[in-house]
CSV table of C-alpha atoms in Angstrom, one decimal:
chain,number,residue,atom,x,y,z
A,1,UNK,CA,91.6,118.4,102.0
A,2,UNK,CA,89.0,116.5,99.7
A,3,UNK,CA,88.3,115.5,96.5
A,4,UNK,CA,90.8,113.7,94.3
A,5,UNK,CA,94.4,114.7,94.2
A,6,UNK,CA,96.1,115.3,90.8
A,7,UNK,CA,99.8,115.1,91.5
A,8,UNK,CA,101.7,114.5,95.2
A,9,UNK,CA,100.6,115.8,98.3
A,10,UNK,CA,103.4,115.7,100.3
A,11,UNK,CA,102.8,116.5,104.6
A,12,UNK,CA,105.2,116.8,107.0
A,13,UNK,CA,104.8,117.4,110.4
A,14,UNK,CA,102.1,119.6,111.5
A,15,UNK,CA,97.7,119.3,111.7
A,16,UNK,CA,95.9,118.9,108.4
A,17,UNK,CA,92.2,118.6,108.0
A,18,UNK,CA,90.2,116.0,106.5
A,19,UNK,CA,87.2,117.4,105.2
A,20,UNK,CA,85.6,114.6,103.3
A,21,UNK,CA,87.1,111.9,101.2
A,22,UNK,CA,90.4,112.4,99.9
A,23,UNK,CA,91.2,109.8,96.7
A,24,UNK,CA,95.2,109.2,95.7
A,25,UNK,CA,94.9,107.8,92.2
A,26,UNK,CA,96.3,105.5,90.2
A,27,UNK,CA,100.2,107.1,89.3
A,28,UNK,CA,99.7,109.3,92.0
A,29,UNK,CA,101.7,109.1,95.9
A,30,UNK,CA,100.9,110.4,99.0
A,31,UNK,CA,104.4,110.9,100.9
A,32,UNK,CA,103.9,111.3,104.6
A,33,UNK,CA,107.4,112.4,106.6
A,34,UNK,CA,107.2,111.4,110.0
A,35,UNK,CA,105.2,113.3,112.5
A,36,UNK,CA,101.9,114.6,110.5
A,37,UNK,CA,98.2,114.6,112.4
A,38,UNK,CA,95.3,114.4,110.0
A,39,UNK,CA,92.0,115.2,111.8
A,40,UNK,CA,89.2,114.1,110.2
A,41,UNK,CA,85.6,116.0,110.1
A,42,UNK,CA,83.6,113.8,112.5
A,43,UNK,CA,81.5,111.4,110.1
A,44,UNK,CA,78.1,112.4,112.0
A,45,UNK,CA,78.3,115.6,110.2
A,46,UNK,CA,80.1,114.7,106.8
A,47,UNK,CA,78.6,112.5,104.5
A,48,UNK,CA,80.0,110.4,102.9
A,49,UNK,CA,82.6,109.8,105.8
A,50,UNK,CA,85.8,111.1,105.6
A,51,UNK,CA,88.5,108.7,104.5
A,52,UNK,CA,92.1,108.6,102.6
A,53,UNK,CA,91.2,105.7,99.9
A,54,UNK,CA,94.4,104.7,97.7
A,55,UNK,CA,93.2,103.4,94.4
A,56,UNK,CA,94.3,100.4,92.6
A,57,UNK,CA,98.1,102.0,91.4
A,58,UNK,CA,98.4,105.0,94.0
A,59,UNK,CA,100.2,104.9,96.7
A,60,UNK,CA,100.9,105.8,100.3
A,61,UNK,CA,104.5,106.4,101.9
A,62,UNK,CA,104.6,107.0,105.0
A,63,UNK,CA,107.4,106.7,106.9
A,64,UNK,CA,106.4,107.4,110.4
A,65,UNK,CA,109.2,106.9,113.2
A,66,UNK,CA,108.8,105.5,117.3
A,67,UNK,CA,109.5,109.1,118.1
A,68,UNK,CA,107.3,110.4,115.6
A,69,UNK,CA,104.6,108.6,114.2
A,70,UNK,CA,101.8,109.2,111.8
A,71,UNK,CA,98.1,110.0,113.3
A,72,UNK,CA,94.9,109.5,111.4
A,73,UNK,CA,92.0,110.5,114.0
A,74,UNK,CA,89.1,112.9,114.3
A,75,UNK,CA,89.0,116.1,114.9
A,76,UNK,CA,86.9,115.8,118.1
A,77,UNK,CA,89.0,116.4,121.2
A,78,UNK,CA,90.1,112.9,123.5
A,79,UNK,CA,88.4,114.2,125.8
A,80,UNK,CA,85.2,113.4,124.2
A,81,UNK,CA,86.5,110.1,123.4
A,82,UNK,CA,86.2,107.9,126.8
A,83,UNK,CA,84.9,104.5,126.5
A,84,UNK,CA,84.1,101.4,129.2
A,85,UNK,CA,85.4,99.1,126.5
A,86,UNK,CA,88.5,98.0,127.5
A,87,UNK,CA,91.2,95.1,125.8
A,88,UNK,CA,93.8,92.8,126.5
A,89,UNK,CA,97.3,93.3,125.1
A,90,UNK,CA,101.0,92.2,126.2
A,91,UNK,CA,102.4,95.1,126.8
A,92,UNK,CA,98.9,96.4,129.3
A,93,UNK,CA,99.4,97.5,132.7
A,94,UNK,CA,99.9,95.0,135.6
A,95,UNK,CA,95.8,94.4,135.1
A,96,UNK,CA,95.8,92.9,131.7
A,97,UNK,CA,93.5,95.6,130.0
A,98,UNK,CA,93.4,98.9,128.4
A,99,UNK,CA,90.3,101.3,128.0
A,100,UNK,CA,89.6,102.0,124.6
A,101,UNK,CA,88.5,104.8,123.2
A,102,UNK,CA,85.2,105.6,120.9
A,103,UNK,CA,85.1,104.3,117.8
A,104,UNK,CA,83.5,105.5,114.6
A,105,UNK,CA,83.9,109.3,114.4
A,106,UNK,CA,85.7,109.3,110.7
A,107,UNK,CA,85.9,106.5,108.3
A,108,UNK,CA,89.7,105.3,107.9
A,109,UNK,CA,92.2,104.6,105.7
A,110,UNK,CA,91.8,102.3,102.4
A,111,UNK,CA,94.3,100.6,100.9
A,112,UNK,CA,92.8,99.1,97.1
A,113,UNK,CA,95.8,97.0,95.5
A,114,UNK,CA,95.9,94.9,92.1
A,115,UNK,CA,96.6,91.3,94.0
A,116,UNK,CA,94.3,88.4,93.2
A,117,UNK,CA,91.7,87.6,95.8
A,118,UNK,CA,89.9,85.0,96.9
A,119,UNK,CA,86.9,86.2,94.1
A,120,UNK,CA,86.3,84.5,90.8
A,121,UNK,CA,88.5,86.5,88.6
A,122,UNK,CA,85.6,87.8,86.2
A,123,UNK,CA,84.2,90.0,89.7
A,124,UNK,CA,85.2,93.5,90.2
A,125,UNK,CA,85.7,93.9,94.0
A,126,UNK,CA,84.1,97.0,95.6
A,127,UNK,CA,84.8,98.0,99.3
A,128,UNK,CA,82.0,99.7,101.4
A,129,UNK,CA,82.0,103.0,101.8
A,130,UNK,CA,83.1,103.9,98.6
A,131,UNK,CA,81.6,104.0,95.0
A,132,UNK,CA,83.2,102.7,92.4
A,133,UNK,CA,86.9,102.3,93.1
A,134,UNK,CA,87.8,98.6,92.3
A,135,UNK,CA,90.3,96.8,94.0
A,136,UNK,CA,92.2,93.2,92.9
A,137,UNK,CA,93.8,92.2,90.1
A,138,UNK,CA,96.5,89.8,88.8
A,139,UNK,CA,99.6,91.0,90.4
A,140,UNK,CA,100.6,88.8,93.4
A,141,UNK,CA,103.6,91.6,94.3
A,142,UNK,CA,101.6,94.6,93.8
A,143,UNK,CA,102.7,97.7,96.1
A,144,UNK,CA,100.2,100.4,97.5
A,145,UNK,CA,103.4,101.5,99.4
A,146,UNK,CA,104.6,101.8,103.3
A,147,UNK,CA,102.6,102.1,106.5
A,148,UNK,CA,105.6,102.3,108.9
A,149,UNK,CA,104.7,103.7,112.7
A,150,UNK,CA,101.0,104.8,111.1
A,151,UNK,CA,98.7,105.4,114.0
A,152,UNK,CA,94.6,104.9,112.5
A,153,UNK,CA,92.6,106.5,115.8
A,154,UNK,CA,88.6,106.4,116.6
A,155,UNK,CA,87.8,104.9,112.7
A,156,UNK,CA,85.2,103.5,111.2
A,157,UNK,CA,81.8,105.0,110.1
A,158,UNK,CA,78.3,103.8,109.0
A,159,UNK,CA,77.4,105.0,106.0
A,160,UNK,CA,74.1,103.0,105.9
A,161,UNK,CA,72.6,99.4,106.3
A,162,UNK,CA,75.5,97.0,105.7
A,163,UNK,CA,77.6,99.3,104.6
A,164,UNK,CA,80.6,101.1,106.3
A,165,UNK,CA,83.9,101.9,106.1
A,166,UNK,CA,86.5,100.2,108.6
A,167,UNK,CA,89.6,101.8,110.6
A,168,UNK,CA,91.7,100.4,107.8
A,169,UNK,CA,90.6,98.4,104.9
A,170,UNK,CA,93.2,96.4,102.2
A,171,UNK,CA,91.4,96.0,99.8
A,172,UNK,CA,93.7,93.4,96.8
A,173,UNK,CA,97.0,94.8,98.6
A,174,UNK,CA,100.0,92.7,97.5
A,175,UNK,CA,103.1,91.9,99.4
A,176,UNK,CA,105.5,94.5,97.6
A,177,UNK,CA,103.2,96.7,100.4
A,178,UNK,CA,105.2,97.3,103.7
A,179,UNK,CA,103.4,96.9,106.7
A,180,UNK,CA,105.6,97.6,110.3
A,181,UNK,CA,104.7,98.9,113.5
């Protein structure tokens, strides 16, 4: 899947691909049931790097669940993943820290809303990583939809000097957006 989508694309559970950028436009959703994997194309080999960018009036559903969540990852097997960098969470093991994984093997997931930012109002707001697709607006309660149990794995990707795409970027995203778990 790339390229920009011209009506729904509705996934259930299963693998998908991620070839290169996929663009949900303005009118347009993306519903995602509970239980999908996308794999992106790893980013060294892809350029620009693959991401899922919702534009300013698209939007994302998806309803992933505890039992079954949404993955976003690569398509580069964990076991090429390990990492020495480890965190701190509340929920770790009796030692305090996890071990992360690698980072930056597919660019993410970009959510660009119509909410004010903290930009004069005159600017058109650009992310990195992606060519003109604005982001911010006027509408406090703007919705680019529902990120429920939505798992964003090994993301972010340079795509040159000061410029990269993030694990997840919101971009003007308003509060009629649902964000949980």
């Amino acid at each position: 899947t790339t390229g920009t989508a011209s009506s729904d694309i509705t996934l259930s559970a299963g693998a998908y691909s991620l070839a290169g950028q996929l663009f949900i436009p303005s009118g347009v959703p993306l519903p995602l049931a509970p239980g999908p994997t996308i794999q992106a194309a790893d980013a060294s080999n892809v350029s620009p790097a693959p991401a899922i960018i919702i534009e300013k009036g698209g939007t994302i559903n998806a309803a992933g669940t505890a039992l079954l969540p949404i993955t976003m990852t690569t398509v580069l097997p964990e076991s090429s993943m390990s990492s020495t960098a480890t965190a701190t969470t509340d929920t770790s093991s009796s030692s305090g820290t996890i071990t992360l994984g690698r980072r930056g093997h597919w660019g993410g997931l970009i959510l660009l809303g119509s909410a004010p930012t903290s930009a004069a109002s005159f600017v058109t707001n650009y992310v990195e990583g992606v060519s003109n697709k604005p982001y911010g607006g006027t509408d406090p309660t703007d919705s680019s939809g529902t990120l429920q149990y939505v798992r964003v794995w090994h993301g972010g990707a340079v795509i040159g000097a000061d410029n990269e795409i993030n694990g997840i970027t919101f971009g003007g995203v308003g509060s009629g957006t649902t964000v949980d778990h």
